Coordinates of C-alpha atoms in Angstrom, one line a residue:
M1 CA -6.7 -8.5 7.5
N2 CA -10.1 -10.1 7.8
G3 CA -9.5 -11.1 11.4
P4 CA -11.7 -12.1 14.3
Q5 CA -11.9 -8.5 15.5
D6 CA -13.8 -7.4 12.3
L7 CA -17.3 -8.2 13.6
G8 CA -19.4 -5.4 12.0
G9 CA -22.6 -7.0 10.6
Q10 CA -21.7 -10.5 11.6
M11 CA -24.5 -12.7 12.9
G12 CA -24.6 -15.2 15.8
F13 CA -22.8 -13.1 18.4
G14 CA -26.0 -11.8 20.2
P15 CA -26.9 -8.2 21.0
V16 CA -24.6 -5.6 22.3
A17 CA -25.3 -5.3 26.0
P18 CA -23.5 -2.4 27.6
E19 CA -22.8 -2.8 31.3
K20 CA -24.4 -0.1 33.4
D21 CA -21.9 1.8 35.5
E22 CA -19.2 -0.4 34.1
P23 CA -15.9 0.0 36.0
Y24 CA -12.6 0.7 34.2
F25 CA -11.3 -2.7 35.4
H26 CA -13.1 -5.8 36.4
A27 CA -10.1 -7.3 38.3
A28 CA -6.8 -6.1 39.7
W29 CA -4.9 -8.0 37.0
E30 CA -6.6 -6.0 34.2
R31 CA -5.2 -2.7 35.7
R32 CA -1.7 -4.3 35.7
A33 CA -2.2 -5.7 32.1
L34 CA -2.9 -2.1 30.9
G35 CA 0.1 -0.8 32.7
V36 CA 2.5 -3.5 31.5
T37 CA 1.3 -3.0 27.9
L38 CA 1.8 0.7 28.0
C39 CA 5.2 0.4 29.6
A40 CA 6.3 -2.2 27.0
G41 CA 5.1 0.0 24.2
A42 CA 7.1 2.9 25.6
M43 CA 10.3 0.9 24.9
G44 CA 10.0 2.1 21.3
A45 CA 10.4 -1.3 19.6
W46 CA 6.9 -1.2 17.9
N47 CA 4.2 1.2 17.2
I48 CA 0.4 1.3 17.9
D49 CA -0.5 -0.2 14.5
E50 CA 1.8 -3.2 15.0
S51 CA 0.3 -3.7 18.4
R52 CA -3.2 -3.6 17.0
H53 CA -2.3 -6.1 14.3
A54 CA -0.8 -8.5 16.9
R55 CA -4.2 -8.6 18.6
E56 CA -6.0 -9.1 15.4
S57 CA -3.6 -12.0 14.5
L58 CA -4.7 -14.2 17.4
H59 CA -6.5 -17.4 16.2
P60 CA -10.2 -16.8 16.1
A61 CA -11.0 -19.5 18.7
D62 CA -8.4 -17.9 21.0
Y63 CA -9.6 -14.4 20.3
Y64 CA -13.3 -15.2 21.0
S65 CA -12.6 -17.1 24.1
S66 CA -10.5 -14.3 25.6
S67 CA -11.5 -11.2 27.5
Y68 CA -10.5 -7.8 26.4
Y69 CA -7.3 -7.6 28.5
Q70 CA -6.5 -11.3 27.9
I71 CA -6.3 -10.3 24.2
W72 CA -3.9 -7.5 25.1
I73 CA -1.6 -9.7 27.2
K74 CA -1.5 -12.5 24.5
A75 CA -0.7 -9.9 21.9
L76 CA 2.0 -8.4 24.1
E77 CA 3.7 -11.8 24.5
T78 CA 3.8 -12.0 20.7
L79 CA 5.4 -8.6 20.4
L80 CA 7.9 -9.2 23.2
K81 CA 9.0 -12.5 21.6
R82 CA 9.1 -10.9 18.1
H83 CA 11.4 -8.2 19.2
G84 CA 13.7 -10.3 21.4
F85 CA 12.7 -9.2 24.8
V86 CA 11.5 -12.6 26.0
S87 CA 11.8 -16.1 24.8
E88 CA 9.6 -19.2 25.0
R89 CA 11.9 -20.5 27.8
D90 CA 11.5 -17.2 29.7
L91 CA 7.7 -17.5 29.5
A92 CA 7.7 -21.2 30.5
A93 CA 9.9 -20.5 33.5
G94 CA 8.2 -17.3 34.6
E95 CA 11.6 -15.6 34.8
A96 CA 14.5 -14.4 32.6
I97 CA 16.5 -17.4 31.3
D98 CA 17.8 -16.2 27.9
A99 CA 19.7 -13.0 27.0
A100 CA 17.3 -10.2 25.9
A101 CA 17.3 -7.2 23.6
I102 CA 18.1 -3.8 25.2
P103 CA 15.2 -1.4 25.0
K104 CA 15.6 2.0 23.4
R105 CA 14.2 3.6 26.5
V106 CA 12.5 2.7 29.8
L107 CA 9.4 4.4 31.1
K108 CA 10.0 5.3 34.7
A109 CA 7.3 5.8 37.3
E110 CA 7.9 9.5 37.8
N111 CA 7.5 10.1 34.0
V112 CA 4.2 8.3 33.5
P113 CA 1.8 11.3 34.0
A114 CA 3.8 13.4 31.5
V115 CA 4.1 10.6 28.9
L116 CA 0.3 9.8 29.1
A117 CA -0.6 13.4 28.8
K118 CA 1.6 13.8 25.7
G119 CA 0.0 10.7 24.0
G120 CA 1.2 9.5 20.7
P121 CA 0.0 11.9 18.0
C122 CA -0.3 10.3 14.6
D123 CA -1.1 13.4 12.5
R124 CA 1.5 14.2 9.9
P125 CA 1.9 16.6 7.0
V126 CA 1.0 15.3 3.5
A127 CA 3.0 16.5 0.5
S128 CA 0.1 16.4 -2.0
P129 CA -3.3 18.2 -1.8
A130 CA -6.4 16.2 -0.7
R131 CA -7.8 14.2 -3.7
F132 CA -11.4 14.5 -2.5
K133 CA -13.6 17.3 -1.1
A134 CA -16.6 17.5 1.1
G135 CA -19.9 16.5 -0.6
Q136 CA -18.1 14.4 -3.2
Q137 CA -19.4 10.8 -3.9
V138 CA -16.8 8.1 -3.5
R139 CA -16.7 4.3 -3.4
T140 CA -14.6 2.3 -1.0
K141 CA -12.3 -0.2 -2.6
N142 CA -13.1 -3.9 -2.2
F143 CA -10.0 -5.8 -1.1
N144 CA -9.1 -8.6 1.3
P145 CA -5.6 -7.8 2.6
T146 CA -3.5 -10.3 4.5
G147 CA -2.0 -7.5 6.6
H148 CA -3.4 -4.8 8.8
T149 CA -6.1 -2.4 7.6
R150 CA -8.5 0.0 9.2
L151 CA -11.2 -0.4 6.5
P152 CA -13.8 -2.8 7.9
R153 CA -15.3 -5.5 5.7
Y154 CA -18.8 -4.2 5.9
A155 CA -17.7 -0.9 4.4
R156 CA -15.8 -2.3 1.4
G157 CA -17.1 -1.7 -2.1
K158 CA -19.8 0.7 -0.8
L159 CA -21.0 4.0 -2.2
G160 CA -20.7 6.9 0.2
R161 CA -20.3 10.7 0.5
I162 CA -17.4 12.7 1.9
E163 CA -18.7 14.5 4.9
A164 CA -15.4 16.1 6.0
V165 CA -11.8 16.3 5.0
R166 CA -9.6 15.7 8.0
D167 CA -5.8 16.0 8.4
G168 CA -3.0 13.8 7.2
F169 CA -2.3 10.8 9.4
V170 CA 0.1 7.9 9.5
F171 CA -1.2 5.1 7.2
P172 CA -1.7 2.1 9.5
D173 CA -1.7 -0.5 6.7
T174 CA 2.1 0.0 6.1
N175 CA 3.1 1.3 9.6
A176 CA 1.9 -2.0 11.2
H177 CA 4.5 -3.9 9.1
G178 CA 7.5 -1.7 9.3
R179 CA 7.0 -0.3 5.8
G180 CA 7.0 3.4 6.9
E181 CA 4.4 5.9 8.0
N182 CA 3.4 7.0 4.5
P183 CA 0.9 9.6 5.8
Q184 CA -2.3 10.1 3.8
W185 CA -5.4 12.4 4.0
V186 CA -8.2 11.0 6.1
Y187 CA -11.9 11.6 5.3
T188 CA -15.1 11.1 7.2
V189 CA -17.3 9.1 4.8
V190 CA -21.1 8.7 5.3
F191 CA -23.1 5.8 4.0
D192 CA -26.9 5.2 3.9
G193 CA -27.9 2.3 6.1
T194 CA -29.4 0.4 3.1
E195 CA -26.0 0.7 1.2
I196 CA -24.3 -1.0 4.1
W197 CA -26.9 -3.5 5.4
G198 CA -29.1 -3.9 2.3
E199 CA -32.8 -4.7 2.2
G200 CA -34.6 -4.4 5.5
A201 CA -32.2 -1.8 6.9
D202 CA -33.5 1.1 9.0
P203 CA -34.1 3.8 6.3
T204 CA -33.1 6.5 8.8
L205 CA -29.8 4.9 9.6
V206 CA -26.5 6.4 8.5
V207 CA -23.0 4.9 9.1
S208 CA -19.8 7.0 9.2
I209 CA -16.3 5.8 9.0
D210 CA -12.9 7.6 8.9
A211 CA -11.1 6.4 5.7
W212 CA -7.6 6.9 4.5
E213 CA -7.4 8.3 1.0
S214 CA -6.1 5.1 -0.7
Y215 CA -9.2 3.3 0.5
L216 CA -11.3 5.5 -1.8
E217 CA -12.0 6.0 -5.4
P218 CA -14.2 8.5 -7.2
A219 CA -17.8 7.3 -7.7

């Protein structure tokens, strides 16, 4: 979706200003927010793509006025309500009021290191051969989906070149909405800066994205 998170090339937000020696967390509650989000995800009711889409679906005014982990917690509330783990009454009361769904599994403290080390691999075999090859010119499709996508607005309808053919990976555009993993080949695509940013762009600039196969068409 063309949500508030898709800021590449947008004006009026000021320069990117990295914080020197930035800590992992700026407050104790942020550490807890990360832990609660990971533990809730481990229940198995949703996948990483659905969780990303929940964050993107916040109202722009809410998104832009929230810090990083505030966005995570607000999206987590959405997911917990959607899947029946909490209700509006629970949240208002700050305690369990209504009956809740039973999780598929519960992440216990002693298992956290092993679960984090394992991660959540998204690579999958693809039945068909890769459609494109390294060095081939391609053009990204120009579309405006109402659901989740990993193709940013600034890179749509642009001419690029396949730099590398990666492996098959879960297709987030369908996986975020419960329509299956539908794995596709993923490619690293390189664009000239002028193709992305137009006149006045730094002529030495190149932009690379990882694009699922269905985002691309032969140029």
